[in-house]
XYZ file of C-alpha atoms in Angstrom:
331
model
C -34.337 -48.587 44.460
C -32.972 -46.564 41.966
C -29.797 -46.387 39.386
C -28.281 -44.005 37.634
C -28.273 -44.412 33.495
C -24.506 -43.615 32.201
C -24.926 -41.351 28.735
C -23.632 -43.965 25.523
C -24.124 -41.280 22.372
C -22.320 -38.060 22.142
C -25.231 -36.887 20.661
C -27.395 -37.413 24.132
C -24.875 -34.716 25.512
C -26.478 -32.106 23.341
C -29.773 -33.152 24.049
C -28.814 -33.307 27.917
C -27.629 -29.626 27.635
C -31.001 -28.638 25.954
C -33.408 -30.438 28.597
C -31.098 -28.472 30.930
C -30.814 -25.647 29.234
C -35.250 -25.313 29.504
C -35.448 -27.011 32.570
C -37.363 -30.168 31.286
C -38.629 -32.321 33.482
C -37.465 -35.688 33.659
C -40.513 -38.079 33.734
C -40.810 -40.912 36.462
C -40.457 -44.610 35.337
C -41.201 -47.527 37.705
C -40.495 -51.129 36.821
C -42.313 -53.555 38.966
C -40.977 -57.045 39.548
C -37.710 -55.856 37.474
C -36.317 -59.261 35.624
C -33.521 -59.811 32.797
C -35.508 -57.413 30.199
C -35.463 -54.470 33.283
C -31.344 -55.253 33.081
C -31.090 -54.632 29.261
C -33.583 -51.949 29.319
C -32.204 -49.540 31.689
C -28.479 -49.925 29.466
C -30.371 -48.336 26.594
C -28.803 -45.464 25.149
C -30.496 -41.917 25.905
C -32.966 -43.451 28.576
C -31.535 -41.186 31.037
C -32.891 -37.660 28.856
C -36.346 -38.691 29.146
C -37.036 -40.873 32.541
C -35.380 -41.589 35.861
C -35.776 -44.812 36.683
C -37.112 -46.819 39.649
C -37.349 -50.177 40.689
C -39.907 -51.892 42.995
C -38.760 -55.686 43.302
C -41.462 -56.378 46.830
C -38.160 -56.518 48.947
C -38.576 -52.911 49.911
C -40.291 -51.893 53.444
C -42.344 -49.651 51.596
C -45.500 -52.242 49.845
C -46.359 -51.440 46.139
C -49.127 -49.347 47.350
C -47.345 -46.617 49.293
C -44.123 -46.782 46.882
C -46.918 -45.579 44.277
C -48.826 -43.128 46.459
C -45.600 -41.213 47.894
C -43.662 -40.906 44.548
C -46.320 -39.967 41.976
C -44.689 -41.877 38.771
C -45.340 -40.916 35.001
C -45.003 -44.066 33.501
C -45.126 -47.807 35.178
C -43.875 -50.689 33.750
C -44.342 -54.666 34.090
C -41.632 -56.579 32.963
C -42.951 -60.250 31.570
C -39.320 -61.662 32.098
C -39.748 -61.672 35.881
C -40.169 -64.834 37.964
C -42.438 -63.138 39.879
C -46.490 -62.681 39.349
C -48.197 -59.536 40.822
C -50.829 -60.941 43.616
C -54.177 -59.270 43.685
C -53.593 -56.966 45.700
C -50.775 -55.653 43.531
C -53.016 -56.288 40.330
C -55.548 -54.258 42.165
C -53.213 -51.487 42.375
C -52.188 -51.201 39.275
C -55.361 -51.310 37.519
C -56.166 -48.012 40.152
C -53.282 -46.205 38.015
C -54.999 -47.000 35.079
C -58.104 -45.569 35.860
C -56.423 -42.398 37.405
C -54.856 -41.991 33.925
C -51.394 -43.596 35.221
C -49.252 -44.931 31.977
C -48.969 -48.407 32.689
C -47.220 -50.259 30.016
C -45.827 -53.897 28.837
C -42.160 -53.617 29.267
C -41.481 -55.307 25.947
C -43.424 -52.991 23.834
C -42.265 -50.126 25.990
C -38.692 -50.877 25.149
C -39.456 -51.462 21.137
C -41.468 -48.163 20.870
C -39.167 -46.220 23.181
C -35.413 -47.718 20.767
C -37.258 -48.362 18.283
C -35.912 -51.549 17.478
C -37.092 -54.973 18.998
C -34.076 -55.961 21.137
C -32.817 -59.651 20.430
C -31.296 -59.938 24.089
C -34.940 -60.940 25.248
C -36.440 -61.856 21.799
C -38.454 -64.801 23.540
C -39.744 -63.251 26.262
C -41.107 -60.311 23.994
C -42.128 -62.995 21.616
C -44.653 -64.587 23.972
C -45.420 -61.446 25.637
C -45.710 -58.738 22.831
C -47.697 -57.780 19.575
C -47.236 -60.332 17.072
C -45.631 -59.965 13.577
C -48.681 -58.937 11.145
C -47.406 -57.781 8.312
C -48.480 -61.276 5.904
C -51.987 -60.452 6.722
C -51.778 -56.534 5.796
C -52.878 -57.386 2.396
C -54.418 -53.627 1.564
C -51.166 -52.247 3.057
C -48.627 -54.977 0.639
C -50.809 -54.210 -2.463
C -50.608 -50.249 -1.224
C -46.659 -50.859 -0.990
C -46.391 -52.777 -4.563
C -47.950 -49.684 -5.938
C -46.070 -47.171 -4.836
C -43.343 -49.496 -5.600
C -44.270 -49.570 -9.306
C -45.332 -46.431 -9.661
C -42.375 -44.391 -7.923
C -39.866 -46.685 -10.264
C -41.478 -45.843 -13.659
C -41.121 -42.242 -12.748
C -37.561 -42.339 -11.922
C -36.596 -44.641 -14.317
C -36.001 -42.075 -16.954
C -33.898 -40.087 -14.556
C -32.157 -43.465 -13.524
C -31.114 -44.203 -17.290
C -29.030 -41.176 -17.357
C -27.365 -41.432 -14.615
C -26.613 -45.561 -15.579
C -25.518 -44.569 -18.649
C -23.184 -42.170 -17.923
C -22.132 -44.291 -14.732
C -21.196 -46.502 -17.412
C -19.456 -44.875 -19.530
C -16.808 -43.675 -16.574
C -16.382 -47.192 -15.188
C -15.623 -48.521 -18.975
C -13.226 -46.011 -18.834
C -11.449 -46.203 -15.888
C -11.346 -50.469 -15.102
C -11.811 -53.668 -16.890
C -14.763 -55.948 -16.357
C -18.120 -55.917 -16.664
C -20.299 -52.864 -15.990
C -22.752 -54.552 -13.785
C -22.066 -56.100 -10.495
C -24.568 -59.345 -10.207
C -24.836 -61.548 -7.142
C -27.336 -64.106 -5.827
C -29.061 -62.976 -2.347
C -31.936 -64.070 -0.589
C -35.566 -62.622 -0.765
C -38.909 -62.824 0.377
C -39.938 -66.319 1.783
C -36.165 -67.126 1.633
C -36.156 -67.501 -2.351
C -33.170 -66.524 -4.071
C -32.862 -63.783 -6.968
C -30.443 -62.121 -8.782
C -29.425 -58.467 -7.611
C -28.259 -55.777 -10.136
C -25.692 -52.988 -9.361
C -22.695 -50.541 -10.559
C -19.957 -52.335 -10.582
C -17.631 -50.032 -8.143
C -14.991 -52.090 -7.263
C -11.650 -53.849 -9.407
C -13.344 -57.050 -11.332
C -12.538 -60.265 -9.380
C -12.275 -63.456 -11.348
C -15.009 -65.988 -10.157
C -13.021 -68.248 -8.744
C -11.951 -65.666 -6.499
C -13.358 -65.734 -3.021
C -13.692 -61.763 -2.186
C -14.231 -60.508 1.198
C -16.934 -58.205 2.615
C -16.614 -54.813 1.473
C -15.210 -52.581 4.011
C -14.585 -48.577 4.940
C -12.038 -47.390 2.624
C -11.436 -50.365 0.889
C -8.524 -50.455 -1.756
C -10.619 -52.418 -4.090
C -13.094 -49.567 -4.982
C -12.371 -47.728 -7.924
C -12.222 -43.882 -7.525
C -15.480 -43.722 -9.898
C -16.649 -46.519 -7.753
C -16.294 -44.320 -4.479
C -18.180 -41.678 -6.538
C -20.987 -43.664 -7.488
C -21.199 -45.513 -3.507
C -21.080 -42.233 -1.874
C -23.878 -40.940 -4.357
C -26.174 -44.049 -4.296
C -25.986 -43.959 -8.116
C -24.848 -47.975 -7.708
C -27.655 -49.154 -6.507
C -30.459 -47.707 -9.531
C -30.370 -50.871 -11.670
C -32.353 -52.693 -8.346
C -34.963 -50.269 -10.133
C -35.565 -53.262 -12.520
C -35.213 -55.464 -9.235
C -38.755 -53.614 -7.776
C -40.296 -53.771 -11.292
C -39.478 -57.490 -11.559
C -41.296 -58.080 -8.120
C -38.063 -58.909 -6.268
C -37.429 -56.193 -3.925
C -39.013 -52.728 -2.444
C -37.955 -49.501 -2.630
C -37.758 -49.971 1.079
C -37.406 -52.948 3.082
C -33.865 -55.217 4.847
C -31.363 -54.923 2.737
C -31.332 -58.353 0.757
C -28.243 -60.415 1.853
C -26.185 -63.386 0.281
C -27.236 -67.150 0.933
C -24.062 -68.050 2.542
C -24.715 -64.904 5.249
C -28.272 -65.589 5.477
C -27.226 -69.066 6.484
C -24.928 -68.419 9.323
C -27.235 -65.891 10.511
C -30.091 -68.203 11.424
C -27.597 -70.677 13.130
C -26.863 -67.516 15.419
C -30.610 -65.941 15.647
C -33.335 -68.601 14.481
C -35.760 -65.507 14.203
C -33.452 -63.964 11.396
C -36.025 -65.365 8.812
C -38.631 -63.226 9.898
C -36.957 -60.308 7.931
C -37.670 -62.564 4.809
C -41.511 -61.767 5.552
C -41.127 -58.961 3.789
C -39.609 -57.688 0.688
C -35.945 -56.433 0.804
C -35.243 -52.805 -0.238
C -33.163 -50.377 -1.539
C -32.735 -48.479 1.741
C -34.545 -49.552 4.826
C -34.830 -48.646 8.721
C -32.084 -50.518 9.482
C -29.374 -48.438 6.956
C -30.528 -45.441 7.726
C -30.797 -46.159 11.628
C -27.147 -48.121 11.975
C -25.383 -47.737 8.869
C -21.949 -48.197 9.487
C -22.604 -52.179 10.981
C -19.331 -54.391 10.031
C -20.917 -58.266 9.029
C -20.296 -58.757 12.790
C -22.928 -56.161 14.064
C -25.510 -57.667 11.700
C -27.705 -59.581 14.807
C -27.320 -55.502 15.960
C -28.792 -54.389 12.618
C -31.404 -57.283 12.710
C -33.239 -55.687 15.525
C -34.417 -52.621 13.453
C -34.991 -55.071 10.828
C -37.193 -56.618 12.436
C -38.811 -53.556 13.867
C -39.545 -52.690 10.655
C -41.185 -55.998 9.244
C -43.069 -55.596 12.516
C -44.219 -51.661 12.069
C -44.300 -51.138 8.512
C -46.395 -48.217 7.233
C -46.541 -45.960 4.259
C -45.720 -43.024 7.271
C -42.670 -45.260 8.452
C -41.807 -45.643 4.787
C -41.873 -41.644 4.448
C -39.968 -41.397 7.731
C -37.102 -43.813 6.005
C -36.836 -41.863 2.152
C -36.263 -38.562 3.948
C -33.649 -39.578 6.164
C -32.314 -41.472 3.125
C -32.181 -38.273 0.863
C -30.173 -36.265 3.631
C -27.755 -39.591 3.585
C -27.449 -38.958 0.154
C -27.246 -34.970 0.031
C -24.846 -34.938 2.900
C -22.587 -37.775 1.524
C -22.690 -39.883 4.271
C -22.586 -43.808 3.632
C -25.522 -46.036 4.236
């Protein structure tokens, strides 16, 4: 059986025009024994550039045998959601495509590596069935990452004071209030610390319950928009890294009250706490435009993240920062 994948991004139109345009070859995907993860899998967005997709559910005439021998697949995939276990004969056929250099993958891990992002829709299933969180036990890798930490903050921190100061002097200038902006939000292992910014938006008194920040918001000053769009806020979490609290990269840190409804909704949202937050991180640069609503959304590169971490990931996520910030976009 096979479906057609609908395109979801504009930008899979270019890329569609350019597989087109040099006649790239599509590669051949079959899911055996397709279950609820084979449903959410085949609505991911851009599937359809790299794979056509196939399904073999044992209610076709054709047996697993010949539907492998007549249609010569790239890549086959075992989805650990179905209800239904491969016999031996099936087993016996799919450990043939290994040896004959077949791809034969996990679906679970297959769908992470292939969106990048661990999709919460099945969390469970890939749970039980995928590579376990191992990040705590990466001690070289933490100690690597507090390092670099340290070491990259003293080095900018010269840099950084100029730019506070004079970030200071404009918002003295053009609003009342205090210069900084500090909130409570939670951290590694859940504990709480105190989170140091610009102050870019029209001082609220504390009694005041303010809302979450959103596009074009009348409260931000105009230096405020200035220092947002340039990142220039967020240097005083340099003394945030020093002190230990956060990472240059990492999930963004978020408020106790948030964090709190958030678990009701996903249990697994404290597994981002594993890890500690950061200035920029996979998720901002990956889906930065998520309302409070779309956080579950933004939790699944999160978690990606706290799952994948590396010093080459960690590369991966400054440089795509940087053309955020050179280009002006908003994280």
């Amino acid at each position: 059986m096979q479906i057609s994948l609908p395109n979801k991004l504009v930008s899979n139109r270019t890329t569609l025009k350019v597989f087109k345009d040099y006649n790239v070859k599509l590669k051949k995907c079959l899911i055996v024994h397709p279950g609820e993860m084979a449903s959410e899998f085949v609505k991911e967005p851009g599937l359809s550039n790299f794979y056509t997709v196939d399904f073999w559910d044992g209610t076709s005439q054709k047996d697993l045998a010949t539907t492998l021998a007549t249609n010569n697949y790239d890549v086959v995939l075992l989805d650990p959601s179905s209800t239904i276990s491969l016999d031996k004969v099936q087993l016996k056929h799919i450990n043939n495509l290994r040896v004959n250099q077949v791809s034969v993958y996990n679906l679970a891990s297959f769908h992470e590596n292939f969106s990048k992002r661990i999709p919460l829709a099945h969390f469970q299933s890939w749970l039980i069935n995928s590579d376990m969180f191992f990040v705590n036990s990466r001690t070289v890798f933490l100690f690597q990452k507090r390092m670099i930490d340290i070491l990259v903050s003293l080095m900018l921190a010269p840099f950084a004071l100029m730019l506070v100061l004079l970030a200071i002097l404009g918002i003295m200038c053009t609003s009342r209030g205090p210069v900084f902006f500090i909130q409570k939000r939670v951290g590694i292992k859940g504990r709480t610390f105190k989170i140091f910014k610009l102050r870019t938006m029209r001082h609220m008194p504390d009694n005041v319950n303010a809302s979450h920040t959103v596009k074009n918001d009348a409260r931000i000053t105009p230096i405020g928009h200035i220092l947002r769009k340039t990142k220039i806020d967020e240097l005083p979490q340099l003394f945030n890294i020093l002190n230990g609290d956060m990472s240059l990269i990492g999930p963004r840190p978020e408020k106790e009250e948030i964090v709190a409804k958030l678990v009701e909704d996903a249990p697994y949202y404290n597994l981002r706490h594993s890890i500690r937050p950061g200035v920029t991180g996979w998720a901002q640069v990956n889906y930065p435009t998520a309302t409070p609503e779309q956080s579950l959304q933004k939790l699944e590169y999160d978690l990606f993240y706290v799952k994948n971490a590396s010093h080459s990931l960690d590369f991966k996520i400054i440089l795509q920062t940087i053309r955020v910030v050179f280009t002006l976009d908003s994280l």
